[in-house]
Short mmCIF file of C-alpha atoms in Angstrom, two decimals:
data_model
loop_
_atom_site.label_atom_id
_atom_site.label_comp_id
_atom_site.label_asym_id
_atom_site.label_seq_id
_atom_site.Cartn_x
_atom_site.Cartn_y
_atom_site.Cartn_z
CA MET A 10 -56.12 5.34 -15.76
CA PRO A 11 -52.41 6.32 -15.71
CA LEU A 12 -50.69 6.77 -12.37
CA LYS A 13 -49.47 10.21 -11.36
CA PRO A 14 -45.65 10.47 -11.57
CA ALA A 15 -45.21 10.87 -7.78
CA LEU A 16 -47.40 7.82 -7.06
CA LYS A 17 -45.63 5.81 -9.75
CA THR A 18 -42.24 6.68 -8.21
CA ALA A 19 -43.45 5.79 -4.71
CA LEU A 20 -44.84 2.45 -5.91
CA SER A 21 -41.63 1.66 -7.78
CA THR A 22 -39.57 2.41 -4.67
CA LEU A 23 -41.83 0.26 -2.48
CA VAL A 24 -41.73 -2.66 -4.92
CA ALA A 25 -37.95 -2.46 -5.23
CA ALA A 26 -37.60 -2.47 -1.43
CA ALA A 27 -40.01 -5.40 -1.08
CA LEU A 28 -38.19 -7.44 -3.71
CA ALA A 29 -34.78 -6.67 -2.19
CA SER A 30 -36.08 -7.69 1.23
CA THR A 31 -37.44 -10.94 -0.16
CA VAL A 32 -34.14 -11.79 -1.84
CA THR A 33 -32.28 -11.05 1.41
CA ALA A 34 -34.69 -13.21 3.42
CA LEU A 35 -34.32 -16.08 0.97
CA ALA A 36 -30.54 -15.83 1.07
CA ILE A 37 -30.55 -15.89 4.87
CA GLY A 38 -33.03 -18.75 4.96
CA ASN A 39 -30.82 -20.84 2.69
CA ALA A 40 -27.74 -20.65 4.93
CA PRO A 41 -26.29 -24.06 5.92
CA ALA A 42 -27.73 -25.49 9.14
CA ASN A 43 -24.26 -25.71 10.71
CA ALA A 44 -23.34 -22.07 9.96
CA THR A 45 -22.24 -20.04 12.96
CA GLY A 46 -22.01 -16.31 13.50
CA SER A 47 -22.32 -13.48 15.95
CA GLY A 48 -26.07 -13.13 15.60
CA THR A 49 -25.82 -10.62 12.77
CA SER A 50 -27.82 -12.92 10.47
CA ALA A 51 -30.65 -13.15 12.99
CA ARG A 52 -30.76 -9.36 13.37
CA THR A 53 -30.67 -8.95 9.59
CA ALA A 54 -33.50 -11.46 9.16
CA ALA A 55 -35.60 -9.66 11.78
CA SER A 56 -35.03 -6.25 10.21
CA THR A 57 -35.73 -7.69 6.75
CA ALA A 58 -39.06 -9.13 7.88
CA SER A 59 -40.08 -5.83 9.46
CA ALA A 60 -39.22 -3.99 6.23
CA LEU A 61 -41.93 -5.82 4.30
CA PRO A 62 -45.29 -4.07 3.99
CA PRO A 63 -48.06 -5.43 6.25
CA GLY A 64 -49.81 -8.38 4.65
CA TYR A 65 -47.09 -8.84 2.00
CA GLN A 66 -47.94 -11.71 -0.36
CA VAL A 67 -46.96 -12.74 -3.88
CA VAL A 68 -49.80 -14.29 -5.89
CA VAL A 69 -48.64 -16.46 -8.81
CA LEU A 70 -50.82 -17.33 -11.79
CA PRO A 71 -48.85 -20.21 -13.33
CA ASN A 72 -48.04 -20.55 -17.01
CA LYS A 73 -50.96 -21.26 -19.33
CA ASN A 74 -51.11 -21.16 -23.11
CA VAL A 75 -53.63 -18.59 -24.30
CA PRO A 76 -54.38 -16.90 -27.65
CA ASN A 77 -52.00 -14.10 -28.62
CA PHE A 78 -52.84 -10.81 -26.85
CA GLN A 79 -55.28 -12.43 -24.40
CA ARG A 80 -54.98 -10.86 -20.95
CA ARG A 81 -54.34 -12.99 -17.85
CA THR A 82 -54.89 -11.51 -14.41
CA ALA A 83 -53.46 -12.48 -11.01
CA TRP A 84 -55.81 -11.17 -8.29
CA CYS A 85 -54.90 -10.17 -4.74
CA PRO A 86 -56.97 -11.66 -1.90
CA HIS A 87 -60.13 -9.63 -1.13
CA ASN A 88 -58.56 -7.55 1.66
CA LYS A 89 -55.31 -6.64 -0.17
CA ARG A 90 -54.18 -4.23 -2.88
CA VAL A 91 -51.57 -4.77 -5.57
CA ILE A 92 -48.31 -2.86 -5.00
CA GLY A 93 -46.43 -4.31 -7.97
CA GLY A 94 -46.21 -7.24 -10.28
CA GLY A 95 -44.96 -8.67 -13.51
CA GLY A 96 -45.44 -11.25 -16.17
CA GLU A 97 -43.57 -13.71 -18.33
CA ALA A 98 -44.22 -14.80 -21.90
CA GLN A 99 -43.03 -18.35 -22.59
CA GLY A 100 -42.46 -20.15 -25.86
CA PRO A 101 -40.34 -19.83 -28.98
CA ASN A 102 -40.46 -16.24 -30.25
CA ALA A 103 -42.62 -15.21 -27.25
CA VAL A 104 -42.83 -11.51 -26.39
CA LEU A 105 -44.42 -9.95 -23.31
CA VAL A 106 -46.37 -7.00 -24.69
CA GLY A 107 -48.09 -5.74 -21.53
CA SER A 108 -47.66 -5.89 -17.76
CA PHE A 109 -49.66 -3.48 -15.62
CA PRO A 110 -52.05 -3.17 -12.64
CA THR A 111 -55.80 -3.57 -12.98
CA SER A 112 -57.74 -0.31 -13.02
CA ASP A 113 -59.14 -1.02 -9.54
CA GLY A 114 -55.71 -1.76 -8.02
CA ARG A 115 -56.69 -5.30 -6.99
CA GLY A 116 -54.59 -7.34 -9.44
CA TRP A 117 -51.91 -7.49 -12.12
CA ILE A 118 -52.43 -8.09 -15.86
CA ALA A 119 -49.98 -9.57 -18.36
CA LEU A 120 -50.34 -10.39 -22.03
CA GLY A 121 -48.06 -11.51 -24.81
CA ARG A 122 -47.75 -12.91 -28.28
CA GLN A 123 -45.67 -15.22 -30.42
CA SER A 124 -44.57 -14.11 -33.86
CA LYS A 125 -44.77 -17.67 -35.21
CA GLY A 126 -47.91 -19.10 -33.66
CA ASN A 127 -51.39 -18.30 -32.41
CA THR A 128 -50.84 -18.99 -28.70
CA VAL A 129 -48.34 -17.95 -26.03
CA GLY A 130 -47.61 -19.14 -22.50
CA ILE A 131 -48.29 -16.40 -19.94
CA SER A 132 -47.44 -16.37 -16.21
CA VAL A 133 -48.49 -13.47 -13.98
CA TYR A 134 -47.19 -12.32 -10.58
CA ALA A 135 -49.04 -9.88 -8.31
CA ILE A 136 -47.26 -8.40 -5.29
CA CYS A 137 -49.98 -7.67 -2.73
CA ALA A 138 -50.18 -5.96 0.67
CA LEU A 139 -52.79 -4.57 3.06
#
């Protein structure tokens, strides 16, 4: 079932904000232990954490070789919904041909193919929240 344009835009905005917040948090967390500052980093880290949706979690389905066009699904925990996701096709001549939410909104699907082979490595990432 296709998403309505307004819902699709809202989800895209939420996912972009969540990913930006995660990148910021990782950058702050990787600062040298002897770094000093005026406390701005601590305030930024606190505001970044509060910007994430409640129950934010990334579920990773690691790479596995599967037949071309076979779907792989990363599922959110039972009490969470998917708010975004993605996939990766791995291997020579690998192409990701699909990356989309499950029809019930509980997981993320990815599938791919290789032009010179019968199998492709597929990894799937589901961004979940309450």
